[in-house]
mmCIF file of C-alpha atoms in Angstrom:
data_model
loop_
_atom_site.group_PDB
_atom_site.id
_atom_site.type_symbol
_atom_site.label_atom_id
_atom_site.label_comp_id
_atom_site.label_asym_id
_atom_site.label_seq_id
_atom_site.Cartn_x
_atom_site.Cartn_y
_atom_site.Cartn_z
ATOM 1 C CA UNK A 481 -20.601 111.693 136.663
ATOM 2 C CA UNK A 482 -17.471 109.970 135.323
ATOM 3 C CA UNK A 483 -17.618 106.556 133.678
ATOM 4 C CA UNK A 484 -13.981 105.578 134.234
ATOM 5 C CA UNK A 485 -14.766 103.549 137.375
ATOM 6 C CA UNK A 486 -18.134 101.787 137.314
ATOM 7 C CA UNK A 487 -17.301 98.601 139.211
ATOM 8 C CA UNK A 488 -19.628 95.590 139.257
ATOM 9 C CA UNK A 489 -23.321 95.974 138.484
ATOM 10 C CA UNK A 490 -26.557 94.299 137.514
ATOM 11 C CA UNK A 491 -29.235 95.165 135.002
ATOM 12 C CA UNK A 492 -32.260 96.894 136.537
ATOM 13 C CA UNK A 493 -35.611 95.340 135.665
ATOM 14 C CA UNK A 494 -38.953 96.295 137.197
ATOM 15 C CA UNK A 495 -39.470 92.690 138.356
ATOM 16 C CA UNK A 496 -36.362 92.877 140.557
ATOM 17 C CA UNK A 497 -36.286 96.577 141.389
ATOM 18 C CA UNK A 498 -36.144 96.051 145.166
ATOM 19 C CA UNK A 499 -33.578 93.298 144.737
ATOM 20 C CA UNK A 500 -31.281 95.633 142.803
ATOM 21 C CA UNK A 501 -31.766 98.291 145.481
ATOM 22 C CA UNK A 502 -30.786 95.968 148.307
ATOM 23 C CA UNK A 503 -28.165 93.641 146.805
ATOM 24 C CA UNK A 504 -24.809 94.300 148.482
ATOM 25 C CA UNK A 505 -22.029 95.613 146.322
ATOM 26 C CA UNK A 506 -24.056 96.877 143.348
ATOM 27 C CA UNK A 507 -21.904 99.736 142.081
ATOM 28 C CA UNK A 508 -23.845 100.614 138.915
ATOM 29 C CA UNK A 509 -26.888 99.492 136.990
ATOM 30 C CA UNK A 510 -28.368 99.593 133.517
ATOM 31 C CA UNK A 511 -31.965 100.073 132.409
ATOM 32 C CA UNK A 512 -33.525 99.319 129.019
ATOM 33 C CA UNK A 513 -33.824 102.813 127.569
ATOM 34 C CA UNK A 514 -37.113 102.160 125.799
ATOM 35 C CA UNK A 515 -38.786 101.344 129.139
ATOM 36 C CA UNK A 516 -37.878 104.680 130.724
ATOM 37 C CA UNK A 517 -40.136 107.714 130.548
ATOM 38 C CA UNK A 518 -37.773 110.628 131.270
ATOM 39 C CA UNK A 519 -40.523 112.611 133.012
ATOM 40 C CA UNK A 520 -41.540 109.655 135.200
ATOM 41 C CA UNK A 521 -38.383 107.882 136.322
ATOM 42 C CA UNK A 522 -39.251 104.831 138.478
ATOM 43 C CA UNK A 523 -38.881 105.413 142.194
ATOM 44 C CA UNK A 524 -36.364 102.583 142.496
ATOM 45 C CA UNK A 525 -34.046 104.226 139.981
ATOM 46 C CA UNK A 526 -34.374 107.538 141.804
ATOM 47 C CA UNK A 527 -33.380 105.801 145.038
ATOM 48 C CA UNK A 528 -30.311 104.318 143.387
ATOM 49 C CA UNK A 529 -29.322 107.642 141.851
ATOM 50 C CA UNK A 530 -29.681 109.435 145.193
ATOM 51 C CA UNK A 531 -27.384 106.793 146.631
ATOM 52 C CA UNK A 532 -24.782 107.657 143.999
ATOM 53 C CA UNK A 533 -25.246 104.523 141.880
ATOM 54 C CA UNK A 534 -24.761 105.346 138.163
ATOM 55 C CA UNK A 535 -27.668 104.311 135.911
ATOM 56 C CA UNK A 536 -26.938 103.702 132.227
ATOM 57 C CA UNK A 537 -29.755 103.710 129.624
ATOM 58 C CA UNK A 538 -29.251 100.715 127.345
ATOM 59 C CA UNK A 539 -31.027 100.978 124.002
ATOM 60 C CA UNK A 540 -32.287 98.023 121.987
ATOM 61 C CA UNK A 541 -34.139 99.673 119.101
ATOM 62 C CA UNK A 542 -31.996 102.429 117.580
ATOM 63 C CA UNK A 543 -30.754 100.272 114.715
ATOM 64 C CA UNK A 544 -27.415 101.919 113.950
ATOM 65 C CA UNK A 545 -26.475 98.923 111.807
ATOM 66 C CA UNK A 546 -29.133 99.602 109.179
ATOM 67 C CA UNK A 547 -28.841 101.476 105.897
ATOM 68 C CA UNK A 548 -31.255 104.182 107.050
ATOM 69 C CA UNK A 549 -30.120 107.105 109.167
ATOM 70 C CA UNK A 550 -30.903 106.947 112.909
ATOM 71 C CA UNK A 551 -34.402 108.033 113.854
ATOM 72 C CA UNK A 552 -34.224 111.446 115.539
ATOM 73 C CA UNK A 553 -37.089 110.685 117.921
ATOM 74 C CA UNK A 554 -35.275 107.590 119.213
ATOM 75 C CA UNK A 555 -32.069 109.578 119.625
ATOM 76 C CA UNK A 556 -33.930 112.329 121.463
ATOM 77 C CA UNK A 557 -35.402 109.717 123.804
ATOM 78 C CA UNK A 558 -31.960 108.279 124.558
ATOM 79 C CA UNK A 559 -30.655 111.768 125.243
ATOM 80 C CA UNK A 560 -33.588 112.639 127.502
ATOM 81 C CA UNK A 561 -33.243 109.373 129.421
ATOM 82 C CA UNK A 562 -29.546 110.040 130.008
ATOM 83 C CA UNK A 563 -30.277 113.543 131.261
ATOM 84 C CA UNK A 564 -33.131 112.416 133.505
ATOM 85 C CA UNK A 565 -30.942 109.734 135.078
ATOM 86 C CA UNK A 566 -27.756 111.798 135.259
ATOM 87 C CA UNK A 567 -26.038 109.040 133.308
ATOM 88 C CA UNK A 568 -22.300 109.001 132.556
ATOM 89 C CA UNK A 569 -22.955 107.387 129.148
ATOM 90 C CA UNK A 570 -25.553 105.525 127.106
ATOM 91 C CA UNK A 571 -25.186 102.222 125.294
ATOM 92 C CA UNK A 572 -26.757 100.550 122.290
ATOM 93 C CA UNK A 573 -26.213 97.543 120.038
ATOM 94 C CA UNK A 574 -24.313 97.454 116.777
ATOM 95 C CA UNK A 575 -27.197 95.660 115.113
ATOM 96 C CA UNK A 576 -29.600 95.631 112.213
ATOM 97 C CA UNK A 577 -33.175 95.806 113.542
ATOM 98 C CA UNK A 578 -35.481 97.211 110.834
ATOM 99 C CA UNK A 579 -36.005 98.209 107.225
ATOM 100 C CA UNK A 580 -38.549 100.958 106.816
ATOM 101 C CA UNK A 581 -41.559 99.962 108.894
ATOM 102 C CA UNK A 582 -40.586 96.283 108.967
ATOM 103 C CA UNK A 583 -39.158 95.289 112.358
ATOM 104 C CA UNK A 584 -36.841 92.276 112.560
ATOM 105 C CA UNK A 585 -37.859 91.563 116.155
ATOM 106 C CA UNK A 586 -34.250 90.619 116.894
ATOM 107 C CA UNK A 587 -30.790 92.168 117.142
ATOM 108 C CA UNK A 588 -29.361 90.919 113.866
ATOM 109 C CA UNK A 589 -25.647 91.044 112.993
ATOM 110 C CA UNK A 590 -24.475 93.558 110.431
ATOM 111 C CA UNK A 591 -22.597 92.545 107.265
ATOM 112 C CA UNK A 592 -18.937 93.253 107.953
ATOM 113 C CA UNK A 593 -18.109 94.851 104.623
ATOM 114 C CA UNK A 594 -16.394 98.129 103.761
ATOM 115 C CA UNK A 595 -19.630 99.509 102.326
ATOM 116 C CA UNK A 596 -21.554 98.658 105.484
ATOM 117 C CA UNK A 597 -18.826 100.180 107.630
ATOM 118 C CA UNK A 598 -19.034 103.461 105.709
ATOM 119 C CA UNK A 599 -22.786 103.673 106.337
ATOM 120 C CA UNK A 600 -22.494 102.731 110.007
ATOM 121 C CA UNK A 601 -19.694 105.238 110.611
ATOM 122 C CA UNK A 602 -22.010 108.019 109.468
ATOM 123 C CA UNK A 603 -24.884 106.642 111.556
ATOM 124 C CA UNK A 604 -22.684 106.604 114.646
ATOM 125 C CA UNK A 605 -21.441 110.130 114.015
ATOM 126 C CA UNK A 606 -25.034 111.341 113.794
ATOM 127 C CA UNK A 607 -25.865 109.601 117.066
ATOM 128 C CA UNK A 608 -22.821 111.044 118.835
ATOM 129 C CA UNK A 609 -23.777 114.548 117.737
ATOM 130 C CA UNK A 610 -27.271 114.132 119.234
ATOM 131 C CA UNK A 611 -26.314 112.644 122.590
ATOM 132 C CA UNK A 612 -25.210 114.652 125.639
ATOM 133 C CA UNK A 613 -22.936 111.865 126.924
ATOM 134 C CA UNK A 614 -20.607 109.290 125.331
ATOM 135 C CA UNK A 615 -22.060 106.298 123.470
ATOM 136 C CA UNK A 616 -20.904 102.689 123.829
ATOM 137 C CA UNK A 617 -21.821 100.083 121.202
ATOM 138 C CA UNK A 618 -22.305 96.401 121.997
ATOM 139 C CA UNK A 619 -21.269 93.400 119.929
ATOM 140 C CA UNK A 620 -24.272 91.133 119.371
ATOM 141 C CA UNK A 621 -24.935 87.403 119.611
ATOM 142 C CA UNK A 622 -25.625 85.754 116.274
ATOM 143 C CA UNK A 623 -27.287 82.640 114.975
ATOM 144 C CA UNK A 624 -25.906 83.231 111.467
ATOM 145 C CA UNK A 625 -23.267 85.224 109.626
ATOM 146 C CA UNK A 626 -23.673 87.180 106.404
ATOM 147 C CA UNK A 627 -21.831 85.883 103.327
ATOM 148 C CA UNK A 628 -19.071 88.039 101.907
ATOM 149 C CA UNK A 629 -17.697 89.505 105.148
ATOM 150 C CA UNK A 630 -14.502 91.427 104.464
ATOM 151 C CA UNK A 631 -13.525 92.104 108.079
ATOM 152 C CA UNK A 632 -13.535 90.177 111.314
ATOM 153 C CA UNK A 633 -15.782 91.535 114.059
ATOM 154 C CA UNK A 634 -12.728 92.842 115.924
ATOM 155 C CA UNK A 635 -11.437 94.609 112.809
ATOM 156 C CA UNK A 636 -14.858 96.069 112.105
ATOM 157 C CA UNK A 637 -15.258 97.384 115.649
ATOM 158 C CA UNK A 638 -11.680 98.646 115.736
ATOM 159 C CA UNK A 639 -12.119 100.709 112.576
ATOM 160 C CA UNK A 640 -15.461 102.000 113.806
ATOM 161 C CA UNK A 641 -13.829 103.213 117.022
ATOM 162 C CA UNK A 642 -10.923 104.757 115.141
ATOM 163 C CA UNK A 643 -13.180 106.654 112.716
ATOM 164 C CA UNK A 644 -15.828 107.850 115.190
ATOM 165 C CA UNK A 645 -14.386 107.801 118.715
ATOM 166 C CA UNK A 646 -17.334 105.694 119.921
ATOM 167 C CA UNK A 647 -16.780 103.503 122.977
ATOM 168 C CA UNK A 648 -17.399 99.758 123.144
ATOM 169 C CA UNK A 649 -19.607 97.617 125.340
ATOM 170 C CA UNK A 650 -18.086 94.152 125.040
ATOM 171 C CA UNK A 651 -20.486 91.331 125.825
ATOM 172 C CA UNK A 652 -18.351 88.282 126.622
ATOM 173 C CA UNK A 653 -21.474 86.094 126.571
ATOM 174 C CA UNK A 654 -22.061 87.193 122.979
ATOM 175 C CA UNK A 655 -18.467 86.353 122.091
ATOM 176 C CA UNK A 656 -19.067 82.897 123.539
ATOM 177 C CA UNK A 657 -22.345 82.574 121.624
ATOM 178 C CA UNK A 658 -20.616 83.393 118.339
ATOM 179 C CA UNK A 659 -17.858 80.928 119.126
ATOM 180 C CA UNK A 660 -20.374 78.122 119.617
ATOM 181 C CA UNK A 661 -22.725 79.063 116.774
ATOM 182 C CA UNK A 662 -20.313 80.392 114.164
ATOM 183 C CA UNK A 663 -16.934 78.946 115.129
ATOM 184 C CA UNK A 664 -15.438 82.397 115.843
ATOM 185 C CA UNK A 665 -12.609 82.134 118.364
ATOM 186 C CA UNK A 666 -13.536 84.353 121.317
ATOM 187 C CA UNK A 667 -10.037 84.635 122.777
ATOM 188 C CA UNK A 668 -8.602 85.652 119.399
ATOM 189 C CA UNK A 669 -11.301 88.320 119.235
ATOM 190 C CA UNK A 670 -10.174 89.673 122.607
ATOM 191 C CA UNK A 671 -6.596 89.785 121.329
ATOM 192 C CA UNK A 672 -7.683 91.935 118.366
ATOM 193 C CA UNK A 673 -10.286 94.227 119.935
ATOM 194 C CA UNK A 674 -9.307 97.768 121.039
ATOM 195 C CA UNK A 675 -9.997 96.993 124.690
ATOM 196 C CA UNK A 676 -8.685 100.357 125.870
ATOM 197 C CA UNK A 677 -11.902 101.830 124.424
ATOM 198 C CA UNK A 678 -14.217 99.529 126.388
ATOM 199 C CA UNK A 679 -16.734 101.413 128.544
ATOM 200 C CA UNK A 680 -17.938 98.289 130.356
ATOM 201 C CA UNK A 681 -18.623 94.594 129.890
ATOM 202 C CA UNK A 682 -21.762 92.441 129.819
ATOM 203 C CA UNK A 683 -21.931 88.967 131.369
ATOM 204 C CA UNK A 684 -24.930 86.681 130.912
ATOM 205 C CA UNK A 685 -26.085 83.093 130.719
ATOM 206 C CA UNK A 686 -28.143 81.146 128.237
ATOM 207 C CA UNK A 687 -29.118 77.675 127.105
ATOM 208 C CA UNK A 688 -27.731 75.219 124.599
ATOM 209 C CA UNK A 689 -29.914 73.267 122.206
ATOM 210 C CA UNK A 690 -27.877 70.756 120.274
ATOM 211 C CA UNK A 691 -25.051 72.650 118.614
ATOM 212 C CA UNK A 692 -26.727 76.058 119.064
ATOM 213 C CA UNK A 693 -26.297 78.413 122.013
ATOM 214 C CA UNK A 694 -29.146 80.814 122.781
ATOM 215 C CA UNK A 695 -28.187 83.969 124.682
ATOM 216 C CA UNK A 696 -31.368 84.103 126.770
ATOM 217 C CA UNK A 697 -30.193 86.011 129.865
ATOM 218 C CA UNK A 698 -32.219 83.547 131.963
ATOM 219 C CA UNK A 699 -29.535 81.385 133.556
ATOM 220 C CA UNK A 700 -26.257 81.490 135.390
ATOM 221 C CA UNK A 701 -23.345 82.417 133.108
ATOM 222 C CA UNK A 702 -21.408 79.278 132.180
ATOM 223 C CA UNK A 703 -17.805 78.978 133.274
ATOM 224 C CA UNK A 704 -16.690 79.577 129.687
ATOM 225 C CA UNK A 705 -18.217 83.073 129.815
ATOM 226 C CA UNK A 706 -16.689 83.808 133.222
ATOM 227 C CA UNK A 707 -13.314 82.658 131.893
ATOM 228 C CA UNK A 708 -13.672 85.049 128.937
ATOM 229 C CA UNK A 709 -14.243 87.897 131.382
ATOM 230 C CA UNK A 710 -11.012 86.951 133.155
ATOM 231 C CA UNK A 711 -9.217 86.773 129.794
ATOM 232 C CA UNK A 712 -10.470 90.253 128.904
ATOM 233 C CA UNK A 713 -9.344 91.653 132.269
ATOM 234 C CA UNK A 714 -5.908 90.067 131.820
ATOM 235 C CA UNK A 715 -5.507 92.138 128.669
ATOM 236 C CA UNK A 716 -7.098 95.386 129.866
ATOM 237 C CA UNK A 717 -9.031 96.154 133.033
ATOM 238 C CA UNK A 718 -12.482 97.506 131.976
ATOM 239 C CA UNK A 719 -14.190 100.262 133.990
ATOM 240 C CA UNK A 720 -17.047 97.921 134.868
ATOM 241 C CA UNK A 721 -18.802 94.600 134.348
ATOM 242 C CA UNK A 722 -22.552 94.066 134.532
ATOM 243 C CA UNK A 723 -24.689 90.943 134.952
ATOM 244 C CA UNK A 724 -27.698 90.697 132.634
ATOM 245 C CA UNK A 725 -30.668 88.621 133.823
ATOM 246 C CA UNK A 726 -34.001 89.201 132.098
ATOM 247 C CA UNK A 727 -36.435 86.471 133.275
ATOM 248 C CA UNK A 728 -36.675 83.334 135.427
ATOM 249 C CA UNK A 729 -35.023 85.285 138.221
ATOM 250 C CA UNK A 730 -33.243 83.318 140.951
ATOM 251 C CA UNK A 731 -33.093 84.231 144.631
ATOM 252 C CA UNK A 732 -31.374 87.370 145.837
ATOM 253 C CA UNK A 733 -28.675 85.167 147.353
ATOM 254 C CA UNK A 734 -28.036 83.526 143.990
ATOM 255 C CA UNK A 735 -27.798 86.886 142.221
ATOM 256 C CA UNK A 736 -25.369 88.092 144.873
ATOM 257 C CA UNK A 737 -23.274 84.972 144.309
ATOM 258 C CA UNK A 738 -23.207 85.703 140.580
ATOM 259 C CA UNK A 739 -21.861 89.190 141.248
ATOM 260 C CA UNK A 740 -19.164 87.593 143.411
ATOM 261 C CA UNK A 741 -18.231 85.314 140.487
ATOM 262 C CA UNK A 742 -17.810 88.391 138.298
ATOM 263 C CA UNK A 743 -15.613 90.115 140.886
ATOM 264 C CA UNK A 744 -13.473 87.010 141.284
ATOM 265 C CA UNK A 745 -13.009 86.691 137.520
ATOM 266 C CA UNK A 746 -11.988 90.344 137.214
ATOM 267 C CA UNK A 747 -9.488 89.896 140.033
ATOM 268 C CA UNK A 748 -8.160 86.692 138.474
ATOM 269 C CA UNK A 749 -7.574 88.557 135.238
ATOM 270 C CA UNK A 750 -5.912 91.444 137.030
ATOM 271 C CA UNK A 751 -3.424 89.152 138.755
ATOM 272 C CA UNK A 752 -2.536 87.590 135.394
ATOM 273 C CA UNK A 753 -2.005 90.925 133.690
#
């Protein structure tokens, strides 16, 4: 199944499995890879696949941003999930998640240095060799930045793409989070990112506490995030955009309205392009 035209989608969660099945206009979906047992795919995902809806396994625990090489068992699981779901690609985060047996419990940003880039390039190459479909890496939301960064996030991702051929999953909510928390201009990032290599886009909401934005995936995306999606689409039309919502689920009607907001933003960006 090709990944060059995904459309508008929503993240599949077991709590809203029937909602995802029945929401009008859901063109693709994404499932947390670690929750999928390849030999026992949930019935709801099988229904969607039989309907022709692409399902993308989205990993959260591979840890390609660490100094250690990717765990083969985790890579094998990602590969098996993609094969079981007939997926056009898999996605993961460009994040630091563990050191040895010590788990961070969070998707931490990587230091954007030349040394770190060299290690991550090799990690990504190993992952690509083990997977049966293309891999897309997601930019993460951060509450802090490492000292001594030598590259901007856009430069880091651009060089990673150039040296490995990996695709990108651009999360515009994470760009907004980093703008609020770290003062990193999100629109300037879009201007510098290699958007022609974007596999799809994430859109999500969160909550502000004082001067800090928390990317919780439990609220309607703010207008600033929707505007960033339109800005991205004005520069390059991505194959797809997906709404993430992980808890405190609203009504089906509200979720459908959120998908309409995403479509409208993509169209607004297209007309500006």
